[in-house]
PDB file of N, CA and C in Angstrom:
ATOM      1  N   MET Z   1     -73.139-240.596 130.524  1.00 62.00           N
ATOM      2  CA  MET Z   1     -72.289-240.429 131.818  1.00 62.00           C
ATOM      3  C   MET Z   1     -72.728-239.099 132.345  1.00 62.00           C
ATOM      4  N   ASN Z   2     -73.023-239.096 133.916  1.00 60.00           N
ATOM      5  CA  ASN Z   2     -73.328-238.127 134.392  1.00 60.00           C
ATOM      6  C   ASN Z   2     -72.243-237.105 134.967  1.00 60.00           C
ATOM      7  N   ARG Z   3     -71.139-237.658 135.037  1.00 67.00           N
ATOM      8  CA  ARG Z   3     -70.074-236.923 135.718  1.00 67.00           C
ATOM      9  C   ARG Z   3     -69.047-236.408 134.589  1.00 67.00           C
ATOM     10  N   GLN Z   4     -68.503-235.394 135.039  1.00 77.00           N
ATOM     11  CA  GLN Z   4     -67.267-234.821 133.910  1.00 77.00           C
ATOM     12  C   GLN Z   4     -65.948-235.771 134.385  1.00 77.00           C
ATOM     13  N   LEU Z   5     -65.169-235.800 133.634  1.00 75.00           N
ATOM     14  CA  LEU Z   5     -63.751-236.583 133.893  1.00 75.00           C
ATOM     15  C   LEU Z   5     -62.959-235.425 134.433  1.00 75.00           C
ATOM     16  N   PRO Z   6     -61.980-235.903 135.237  1.00 79.00           N
ATOM     17  CA  PRO Z   6     -60.908-235.011 135.596  1.00 79.00           C
ATOM     18  C   PRO Z   6     -60.157-234.190 134.582  1.00 79.00           C
ATOM     19  N   GLN Z   7     -59.923-232.989 135.155  1.00 81.00           N
ATOM     20  CA  GLN Z   7     -59.066-232.186 134.096  1.00 81.00           C
ATOM     21  C   GLN Z   7     -57.875-232.816 133.390  1.00 81.00           C
ATOM     22  N   ASP Z   8     -57.291-233.800 134.292  1.00 85.00           N
ATOM     23  CA  ASP Z   8     -55.943-234.225 133.963  1.00 85.00           C
ATOM     24  C   ASP Z   8     -56.125-235.482 133.183  1.00 85.00           C
ATOM     25  N   TYR Z   9     -57.221-235.990 133.008  1.00 88.00           N
ATOM     26  CA  TYR Z   9     -57.233-237.293 132.123  1.00 88.00           C
ATOM     27  C   TYR Z   9     -56.600-237.417 130.771  1.00 88.00           C
ATOM     28  N   PRO Z  10     -55.987-238.260 130.354  1.00 93.00           N
ATOM     29  CA  PRO Z  10     -55.159-238.249 128.843  1.00 93.00           C
ATOM     30  C   PRO Z  10     -55.970-238.124 127.803  1.00 93.00           C
ATOM     31  N   PRO Z  11     -55.564-237.448 126.782  1.00 94.00           N
ATOM     32  CA  PRO Z  11     -56.576-237.087 125.900  1.00 94.00           C
ATOM     33  C   PRO Z  11     -56.923-238.235 125.037  1.00 94.00           C
ATOM     34  N   ILE Z  12     -55.826-239.308 125.161  1.00 97.00           N
ATOM     35  CA  ILE Z  12     -56.349-240.752 124.142  1.00 97.00           C
ATOM     36  C   ILE Z  12     -56.358-241.682 125.267  1.00 97.00           C
ATOM     37  N   LEU Z  13     -57.254-242.649 125.254  1.00 97.00           N
ATOM     38  CA  LEU Z  13     -57.536-243.853 126.186  1.00 97.00           C
ATOM     39  C   LEU Z  13     -57.374-245.032 125.323  1.00 97.00           C
ATOM     40  N   TYR Z  14     -56.791-245.951 125.934  1.00 98.00           N
ATOM     41  CA  TYR Z  14     -56.243-247.417 125.377  1.00 98.00           C
ATOM     42  C   TYR Z  14     -57.429-248.147 126.369  1.00 98.00           C
ATOM     43  N   ILE Z  15     -58.059-248.733 125.466  1.00 98.00           N
ATOM     44  CA  ILE Z  15     -59.475-249.486 126.111  1.00 98.00           C
ATOM     45  C   ILE Z  15     -59.393-251.010 125.661  1.00 98.00           C
ATOM     46  N   PRO Z  16     -59.325-252.068 126.699  1.00 97.00           N
ATOM     47  CA  PRO Z  16     -59.452-253.417 126.272  1.00 97.00           C
ATOM     48  C   PRO Z  16     -60.958-253.726 125.518  1.00 97.00           C
ATOM     49  N   CYS Z  17     -60.447-254.667 124.722  1.00 95.00           N
ATOM     50  CA  CYS Z  17     -61.945-255.174 123.939  1.00 95.00           C
ATOM     51  C   CYS Z  17     -61.718-256.486 124.020  1.00 95.00           C
ATOM     52  N   VAL Z  18     -62.721-257.503 123.490  1.00 92.00           N
ATOM     53  CA  VAL Z  18     -63.104-258.650 123.760  1.00 92.00           C
ATOM     54  C   VAL Z  18     -62.186-259.645 122.815  1.00 92.00           C
ATOM     55  N   ARG Z  19     -62.185-259.020 121.328  1.00 91.00           N
ATOM     56  CA  ARG Z  19     -61.001-259.901 120.601  1.00 91.00           C
ATOM     57  C   ARG Z  19     -60.553-258.947 119.581  1.00 91.00           C
ATOM     58  N   HIS Z  20     -59.549-259.427 119.039  1.00 89.00           N
ATOM     59  CA  HIS Z  20     -58.929-258.779 117.952  1.00 89.00           C
ATOM     60  C   HIS Z  20     -59.802-258.776 116.591  1.00 89.00           C
ATOM     61  N   VAL Z  21     -59.828-257.569 116.286  1.00 91.00           N
ATOM     62  CA  VAL Z  21     -60.701-257.234 114.867  1.00 91.00           C
ATOM     63  C   VAL Z  21     -59.916-256.564 113.764  1.00 91.00           C
ATOM     64  N   THR Z  22     -60.177-256.498 112.552  1.00 89.00           N
ATOM     65  CA  THR Z  22     -59.786-255.758 111.717  1.00 89.00           C
ATOM     66  C   THR Z  22     -60.642-254.452 111.083  1.00 89.00           C
ATOM     67  N   ASP Z  23     -62.189-254.838 111.408  1.00 91.00           N
ATOM     68  CA  ASP Z  23     -63.041-254.016 110.981  1.00 91.00           C
ATOM     69  C   ASP Z  23     -63.567-253.324 112.264  1.00 91.00           C
ATOM     70  N   PRO Z  24     -63.419-251.856 112.600  1.00 87.00           N
ATOM     71  CA  PRO Z  24     -63.970-251.320 113.629  1.00 87.00           C
ATOM     72  C   PRO Z  24     -65.380-251.578 114.040  1.00 87.00           C
ATOM     73  N   ALA Z  25     -66.282-251.998 112.892  1.00 89.00           N
ATOM     74  CA  ALA Z  25     -67.495-252.131 112.989  1.00 89.00           C
ATOM     75  C   ALA Z  25     -67.749-253.431 113.812  1.00 89.00           C
ATOM     76  N   ASP Z  26     -66.845-254.478 113.915  1.00 92.00           N
ATOM     77  CA  ASP Z  26     -66.895-255.577 114.763  1.00 92.00           C
ATOM     78  C   ASP Z  26     -66.372-255.478 116.370  1.00 92.00           C
ATOM     79  N   LEU Z  27     -65.921-254.203 116.706  1.00 92.00           N
ATOM     80  CA  LEU Z  27     -65.032-253.805 117.951  1.00 92.00           C
ATOM     81  C   LEU Z  27     -66.312-254.132 119.164  1.00 92.00           C
ATOM     82  N   GLU Z  28     -65.915-254.893 120.038  1.00 95.00           N
ATOM     83  CA  GLU Z  28     -66.691-255.240 121.288  1.00 95.00           C
ATOM     84  C   GLU Z  28     -66.078-254.783 122.593  1.00 95.00           C
ATOM     85  N   VAL Z  29     -66.566-253.859 123.251  1.00 96.00           N
ATOM     86  CA  VAL Z  29     -65.524-253.342 124.532  1.00 96.00           C
ATOM     87  C   VAL Z  29     -65.487-254.187 125.294  1.00 96.00           C
ATOM     88  N   GLN Z  30     -64.686-254.334 126.231  1.00 95.00           N
ATOM     89  CA  GLN Z  30     -64.613-255.385 127.387  1.00 95.00           C
ATOM     90  C   GLN Z  30     -65.080-254.749 128.768  1.00 95.00           C
ATOM     91  N   TYR Z  31     -66.153-254.966 129.302  1.00 96.00           N
ATOM     92  CA  TYR Z  31     -66.529-254.258 130.795  1.00 96.00           C
ATOM     93  C   TYR Z  31     -66.337-255.369 131.815  1.00 96.00           C
ATOM     94  N   ARG Z  32     -66.077-254.719 132.768  1.00 95.00           N
ATOM     95  CA  ARG Z  32     -65.957-255.887 133.884  1.00 95.00           C
ATOM     96  C   ARG Z  32     -66.724-255.605 134.969  1.00 95.00           C
ATOM     97  N   ILE Z  33     -67.344-256.635 135.622  1.00 95.00           N
ATOM     98  CA  ILE Z  33     -68.257-256.433 136.641  1.00 95.00           C
ATOM     99  C   ILE Z  33     -67.377-256.412 138.008  1.00 95.00           C
ATOM    100  N   THR Z  34     -67.665-255.331 139.032  1.00 95.00           N
ATOM    101  CA  THR Z  34     -67.058-255.328 140.246  1.00 95.00           C
ATOM    102  C   THR Z  34     -67.586-256.211 141.355  1.00 95.00           C
ATOM    103  N   LYS Z  35     -66.983-256.226 142.559  1.00 94.00           N
ATOM    104  CA  LYS Z  35     -67.541-257.276 143.634  1.00 94.00           C
ATOM    105  C   LYS Z  35     -68.984-256.925 143.922  1.00 94.00           C
ATOM    106  N   ASP Z  36     -69.331-255.771 143.907  1.00 98.00           N
ATOM    107  CA  ASP Z  36     -70.625-255.103 144.301  1.00 98.00           C
ATOM    108  C   ASP Z  36     -71.495-254.937 143.253  1.00 98.00           C
ATOM    109  N   GLY Z  37     -71.161-255.465 142.192  1.00 97.00           N
ATOM    110  CA  GLY Z  37     -71.889-255.732 141.086  1.00 97.00           C
ATOM    111  C   GLY Z  37     -72.250-254.505 139.842  1.00 97.00           C
ATOM    112  N   ARG Z  38     -71.588-253.552 140.063  1.00 98.00           N
ATOM    113  CA  ARG Z  38     -71.426-252.350 139.135  1.00 98.00           C
ATOM    114  C   ARG Z  38     -70.572-252.640 138.055  1.00 98.00           C
ATOM    115  N   SER Z  39     -70.775-252.282 136.845  1.00 98.00           N
ATOM    116  CA  SER Z  39     -70.131-252.177 135.649  1.00 98.00           C
ATOM    117  C   SER Z  39     -68.945-251.387 135.446  1.00 98.00           C
ATOM    118  N   ALA Z  40     -67.929-251.734 135.028  1.00 97.00           N
ATOM    119  CA  ALA Z  40     -66.794-250.894 135.055  1.00 97.00           C
ATOM    120  C   ALA Z  40     -66.166-250.762 133.767  1.00 97.00           C
ATOM    121  N   LEU Z  41     -65.797-249.850 133.096  1.00 98.00           N
ATOM    122  CA  LEU Z  41     -64.893-249.856 131.998  1.00 98.00           C
ATOM    123  C   LEU Z  41     -63.598-249.394 132.345  1.00 98.00           C
ATOM    124  N   LEU Z  42     -62.681-250.095 131.951  1.00 98.00           N
ATOM    125  CA  LEU Z  42     -61.372-250.127 132.487  1.00 98.00           C
ATOM    126  C   LEU Z  42     -60.685-249.234 131.099  1.00 98.00           C
ATOM    127  N   VAL Z  43     -59.840-248.265 131.554  1.00 98.00           N
ATOM    128  CA  VAL Z  43     -59.345-247.359 130.661  1.00 98.00           C
ATOM    129  C   VAL Z  43     -57.849-247.156 131.059  1.00 98.00           C
ATOM    130  N   TYR Z  44     -56.894-246.931 130.004  1.00 98.00           N
ATOM    131  CA  TYR Z  44     -55.400-246.953 130.409  1.00 98.00           C
ATOM    132  C   TYR Z  44     -54.921-245.817 129.790  1.00 98.00           C
ATOM    133  N   SER Z  45     -53.873-245.151 130.314  1.00 97.00           N
ATOM    134  CA  SER Z  45     -53.380-243.914 129.605  1.00 97.00           C
ATOM    135  C   SER Z  45     -52.061-244.104 128.688  1.00 97.00           C
ATOM    136  N   ALA Z  46     -51.925-245.268 128.720  1.00 98.00           N
ATOM    137  CA  ALA Z  46     -50.589-245.548 127.969  1.00 98.00           C
ATOM    138  C   ALA Z  46     -50.688-247.059 127.218  1.00 98.00           C
ATOM    139  N   LEU Z  47     -50.234-247.353 126.210  1.00 98.00           N
ATOM    140  CA  LEU Z  47     -50.292-248.715 126.020  1.00 98.00           C
ATOM    141  C   LEU Z  47     -49.425-249.626 126.629  1.00 98.00           C
ATOM    142  N   ASP Z  48     -48.015-249.122 127.491  1.00 98.00           N
ATOM    143  CA  ASP Z  48     -47.599-249.910 127.940  1.00 98.00           C
ATOM    144  C   ASP Z  48     -48.429-250.177 129.364  1.00 98.00           C
ATOM    145  N   ARG Z  49     -49.049-249.488 130.001  1.00 98.00           N
ATOM    146  CA  ARG Z  49     -49.913-249.389 131.227  1.00 98.00           C
ATOM    147  C   ARG Z  49     -51.021-250.426 130.877  1.00 98.00           C
ATOM    148  N   LEU Z  50     -51.417-250.475 129.928  1.00 98.00           N
ATOM    149  CA  LEU Z  50     -52.760-251.444 129.335  1.00 98.00           C
ATOM    150  C   LEU Z  50     -52.037-252.848 129.317  1.00 98.00           C
ATOM    151  N   LEU Z  51     -50.881-253.010 128.766  1.00 97.00           N
ATOM    152  CA  LEU Z  51     -50.043-254.455 128.567  1.00 97.00           C
ATOM    153  C   LEU Z  51     -49.807-254.936 129.970  1.00 97.00           C
ATOM    154  N   ALA Z  52     -49.083-253.904 131.009  1.00 97.00           N
ATOM    155  CA  ALA Z  52     -48.845-254.218 132.326  1.00 97.00           C
ATOM    156  C   ALA Z  52     -50.207-254.787 133.137  1.00 97.00           C
ATOM    157  N   GLY Z  53     -51.158-253.751 132.717  1.00 97.00           N
ATOM    158  CA  GLY Z  53     -52.323-254.084 133.851  1.00 97.00           C
ATOM    159  C   GLY Z  53     -53.343-255.219 133.186  1.00 97.00           C
ATOM    160  N   CYS Z  54     -53.375-255.503 131.920  1.00 96.00           N
ATOM    161  CA  CYS Z  54     -54.230-256.621 131.400  1.00 96.00           C
ATOM    162  C   CYS Z  54     -53.433-257.856 130.766  1.00 96.00           C
ATOM    163  N   GLY Z  55     -52.349-257.706 130.629  1.00 94.00           N
ATOM    164  CA  GLY Z  55     -51.431-258.796 129.885  1.00 94.00           C
ATOM    165  C   GLY Z  55     -51.313-258.443 128.501  1.00 94.00           C
ATOM    166  N   ARG Z  56     -50.041-259.227 127.772  1.00 92.00           N
ATOM    167  CA  ARG Z  56     -49.512-258.794 126.666  1.00 92.00           C
ATOM    168  C   ARG Z  56     -50.314-259.073 125.471  1.00 92.00           C
ATOM    169  N   ASP Z  57     -51.654-260.255 125.786  1.00 90.00           N
ATOM    170  CA  ASP Z  57     -52.331-260.631 124.636  1.00 90.00           C
ATOM    171  C   ASP Z  57     -53.609-259.847 124.815  1.00 90.00           C
ATOM    172  N   GLN Z  58     -53.731-258.868 125.502  1.00 94.00           N
ATOM    173  CA  GLN Z  58     -55.096-258.321 125.476  1.00 94.00           C
ATOM    174  C   GLN Z  58     -55.303-257.488 124.281  1.00 94.00           C
ATOM    175  N   PRO Z  59     -56.378-257.552 123.473  1.00 94.00           N
ATOM    176  CA  PRO Z  59     -56.727-256.773 122.445  1.00 94.00           C
ATOM    177  C   PRO Z  59     -57.066-255.478 123.161  1.00 94.00           C
ATOM    178  N   TRP Z  60     -57.029-254.305 122.213  1.00 95.00           N
ATOM    179  CA  TRP Z  60     -57.210-253.063 122.612  1.00 95.00           C
ATOM    180  C   TRP Z  60     -57.398-252.263 121.469  1.00 95.00           C
ATOM    181  N   PHE Z  61     -58.056-250.967 121.928  1.00 96.00           N
ATOM    182  CA  PHE Z  61     -58.181-249.974 120.721  1.00 96.00           C
ATOM    183  C   PHE Z  61     -58.128-248.376 121.516  1.00 96.00           C
ATOM    184  N   THR Z  62     -57.933-247.592 120.608  1.00 96.00           N
ATOM    185  CA  THR Z  62     -57.775-246.302 121.261  1.00 96.00           C
ATOM    186  C   THR Z  62     -58.909-245.483 120.977  1.00 96.00           C
ATOM    187  N   LEU Z  63     -59.160-244.511 122.116  1.00 96.00           N
ATOM    188  CA  LEU Z  63     -60.361-243.671 121.621  1.00 96.00           C
ATOM    189  C   LEU Z  63     -60.168-242.188 122.332  1.00 96.00           C
ATOM    190  N   PRO Z  64     -60.358-241.310 121.487  1.00 96.00           N
ATOM    191  CA  PRO Z  64     -60.000-239.918 122.102  1.00 96.00           C
ATOM    192  C   PRO Z  64     -61.154-239.812 123.552  1.00 96.00           C
ATOM    193  N   THR Z  65     -60.657-239.147 124.629  1.00 94.00           N
ATOM    194  CA  THR Z  65     -61.403-239.089 125.968  1.00 94.00           C
ATOM    195  C   THR Z  65     -62.639-238.459 125.395  1.00 94.00           C
ATOM    196  N   ALA Z  66     -62.640-237.410 124.657  1.00 92.00           N
ATOM    197  CA  ALA Z  66     -63.798-236.664 124.404  1.00 92.00           C
ATOM    198  C   ALA Z  66     -64.810-237.501 123.770  1.00 92.00           C
ATOM    199  N   ASN Z  67     -64.608-238.743 123.313  1.00 93.00           N
ATOM    200  CA  ASN Z  67     -65.564-239.670 122.686  1.00 93.00           C
ATOM    201  C   ASN Z  67     -66.123-240.697 123.592  1.00 93.00           C
ATOM    202  N   LEU Z  68     -65.607-240.860 124.804  1.00 93.00           N
ATOM    203  CA  LEU Z  68     -65.811-241.709 126.054  1.00 93.00           C
ATOM    204  C   LEU Z  68     -67.570-241.892 126.207  1.00 93.00           C
ATOM    205  N   GLN Z  69     -68.247-240.410 125.957  1.00 93.00           N
ATOM    206  CA  GLN Z  69     -69.602-240.695 125.923  1.00 93.00           C
ATOM    207  C   GLN Z  69     -70.170-241.624 125.208  1.00 93.00           C
ATOM    208  N   THR Z  70     -69.648-241.745 123.956  1.00 93.00           N
ATOM    209  CA  THR Z  70     -70.235-242.643 122.733  1.00 93.00           C
ATOM    210  C   THR Z  70     -70.306-244.034 123.171  1.00 93.00           C
ATOM    211  N   LEU Z  71     -69.282-244.563 124.048  1.00 94.00           N
ATOM    212  CA  LEU Z  71     -69.336-245.847 124.723  1.00 94.00           C
ATOM    213  C   LEU Z  71     -70.434-246.039 125.596  1.00 94.00           C
ATOM    214  N   TRP Z  72     -70.691-245.073 126.658  1.00 94.00           N
ATOM    215  CA  TRP Z  72     -71.816-245.064 127.561  1.00 94.00           C
ATOM    216  C   TRP Z  72     -73.103-244.961 126.936  1.00 94.00           C
ATOM    217  N   ASP Z  73     -73.144-244.275 125.968  1.00 95.00           N
ATOM    218  CA  ASP Z  73     -74.545-244.196 125.138  1.00 95.00           C
ATOM    219  C   ASP Z  73     -74.853-245.630 124.523  1.00 95.00           C
ATOM    220  N   ALA Z  74     -73.697-246.417 123.981  1.00 93.00           N
ATOM    221  CA  ALA Z  74     -73.815-247.831 123.478  1.00 93.00           C
ATOM    222  C   ALA Z  74     -74.422-248.840 124.581  1.00 93.00           C
ATOM    223  N   ALA Z  75     -73.596-248.524 125.576  1.00 94.00           N
ATOM    224  CA  ALA Z  75     -73.750-249.617 126.919  1.00 94.00           C
ATOM    225  C   ALA Z  75     -73.468-248.972 128.073  1.00 94.00           C
ATOM    226  N   PRO Z  76     -74.343-248.335 128.874  1.00 96.00           N
ATOM    227  CA  PRO Z  76     -74.003-247.676 129.951  1.00 96.00           C
ATOM    228  C   PRO Z  76     -73.361-248.480 131.245  1.00 96.00           C
ATOM    229  N   PHE Z  77     -72.458-247.795 131.624  1.00 96.00           N
ATOM    230  CA  PHE Z  77     -71.478-248.321 132.644  1.00 96.00           C
ATOM    231  C   PHE Z  77     -71.461-247.567 133.804  1.00 96.00           C
ATOM    232  N   ASP Z  78     -70.968-248.187 135.012  1.00 96.00           N
ATOM    233  CA  ASP Z  78     -71.189-247.434 136.444  1.00 96.00           C
ATOM    234  C   ASP Z  78     -69.917-246.387 136.715  1.00 96.00           C
ATOM    235  N   LEU Z  79     -68.755-247.217 136.369  1.00 94.00           N
ATOM    236  CA  LEU Z  79     -67.500-246.633 136.642  1.00 94.00           C
ATOM    237  C   LEU Z  79     -66.407-246.852 135.593  1.00 94.00           C
ATOM    238  N   VAL Z  80     -65.591-245.841 135.334  1.00 95.00           N
ATOM    239  CA  VAL Z  80     -64.518-245.687 134.599  1.00 95.00           C
ATOM    240  C   VAL Z  80     -63.291-245.915 135.569  1.00 95.00           C
ATOM    241  N   LEU Z  81     -62.555-247.070 135.269  1.00 96.00           N
ATOM    242  CA  LEU Z  81     -61.326-247.287 136.156  1.00 96.00           C
ATOM    243  C   LEU Z  81     -60.008-246.997 135.178  1.00 96.00           C
ATOM    244  N   LEU Z  82     -59.014-246.227 135.636  1.00 96.00           N
ATOM    245  CA  LEU Z  82     -57.882-245.801 135.198  1.00 96.00           C
ATOM    246  C   LEU Z  82     -56.891-246.478 135.556  1.00 96.00           C
ATOM    247  N   ASP Z  83     -55.833-247.232 134.676  1.00 98.00           N
ATOM    248  CA  ASP Z  83     -54.605-247.850 134.776  1.00 98.00           C
ATOM    249  C   ASP Z  83     -54.812-248.911 135.889  1.00 98.00           C
ATOM    250  N   LEU Z  84     -55.904-249.571 136.121  1.00 97.00           N
ATOM    251  CA  LEU Z  84     -56.080-250.625 136.965  1.00 97.00           C
ATOM    252  C   LEU Z  84     -55.260-251.967 136.666  1.00 97.00           C
ATOM    253  N   LEU Z  85     -54.626-252.388 137.729  1.00 97.00           N
ATOM    254  CA  LEU Z  85     -53.920-253.813 137.327  1.00 97.00           C
ATOM    255  C   LEU Z  85     -54.720-254.925 137.561  1.00 97.00           C
ATOM    256  N   VAL Z  86     -55.118-255.515 136.622  1.00 95.00           N
ATOM    257  CA  VAL Z  86     -55.962-256.845 136.852  1.00 95.00           C
ATOM    258  C   VAL Z  86     -54.965-257.915 137.192  1.00 95.00           C
ATOM    259  N   PRO Z  87     -55.682-258.689 138.395  1.00 94.00           N
ATOM    260  CA  PRO Z  87     -54.790-260.022 138.709  1.00 94.00           C
ATOM    261  C   PRO Z  87     -54.838-260.809 137.767  1.00 94.00           C
ATOM    262  N   GLU Z  88     -53.434-261.532 137.634  1.00 92.00           N
ATOM    263  CA  GLU Z  88     -53.397-262.385 136.399  1.00 92.00           C
ATOM    264  C   GLU Z  88     -54.402-263.540 136.570  1.00 92.00           C
ATOM    265  N   SER Z  89     -54.900-263.756 137.692  1.00 90.00           N
ATOM    266  CA  SER Z  89     -55.917-264.958 137.716  1.00 90.00           C
ATOM    267  C   SER Z  89     -57.430-264.424 136.907  1.00 90.00           C
ATOM    268  N   GLU Z  90     -57.473-263.103 137.033  1.00 88.00           N
ATOM    269  CA  GLU Z  90     -58.624-262.325 136.689  1.00 88.00           C
ATOM    270  C   GLU Z  90     -58.746-261.878 135.042  1.00 88.00           C
ATOM    271  N   ARG Z  91     -57.426-262.106 134.401  1.00 89.00           N
ATOM    272  CA  ARG Z  91     -57.414-261.636 133.107  1.00 89.00           C
ATOM    273  C   ARG Z  91     -57.804-262.765 132.117  1.00 89.00           C
ATOM    274  N   GLN Z  92     -58.409-262.229 131.119  1.00 79.00           N
ATOM    275  CA  GLN Z  92     -59.110-262.888 130.145  1.00 79.00           C
ATOM    276  C   GLN Z  92     -58.109-263.604 129.221  1.00 79.00           C
ATOM    277  N   VAL Z  93     -58.277-264.912 128.936  1.00 74.00           N
ATOM    278  CA  VAL Z  93     -57.609-265.321 127.671  1.00 74.00           C
ATOM    279  C   VAL Z  93     -58.393-265.086 126.483  1.00 74.00           C
ATOM    280  N   VAL Z  94     -57.827-264.405 125.549  1.00 66.00           N
ATOM    281  CA  VAL Z  94     -58.193-263.873 124.392  1.00 66.00           C
ATOM    282  C   VAL Z  94     -58.026-264.615 123.192  1.00 66.00           C
ATOM    283  N   ALA Z  95     -58.871-265.184 122.239  1.00 61.00           N
ATOM    284  CA  ALA Z  95     -58.740-265.825 121.270  1.00 61.00           C
ATOM    285  C   ALA Z  95     -57.964-264.878 120.048  1.00 61.00           C
ATOM    286  N   PRO Z  96     -57.016-265.133 119.184  1.00 58.00           N
ATOM    287  CA  PRO Z  96     -56.693-264.135 118.340  1.00 58.00           C
ATOM    288  C   PRO Z  96     -57.543-264.040 117.172  1.00 58.00           C
TER     289      PRO Z  96
END
């Protein structure tokens, strides 16, 4: 990531993932593509905000904000969007 995150970012982020997993090694981050073609990482400042923004069935994991660079190193993204409300029609149905 080329930019510093704002100073007031929460210390822990709740991040949507593709499916529920029991082994962290199987974790797959869920990225979104914006209308203009950029890849976006959605992050949430609290669990209730993630559930409100993505739906109650959304799998998720937590990550210290200081470790966000590790996600970018694994799969670079263009944007980090905080506490975004995903329209219900755009929410993914995730198998357990």
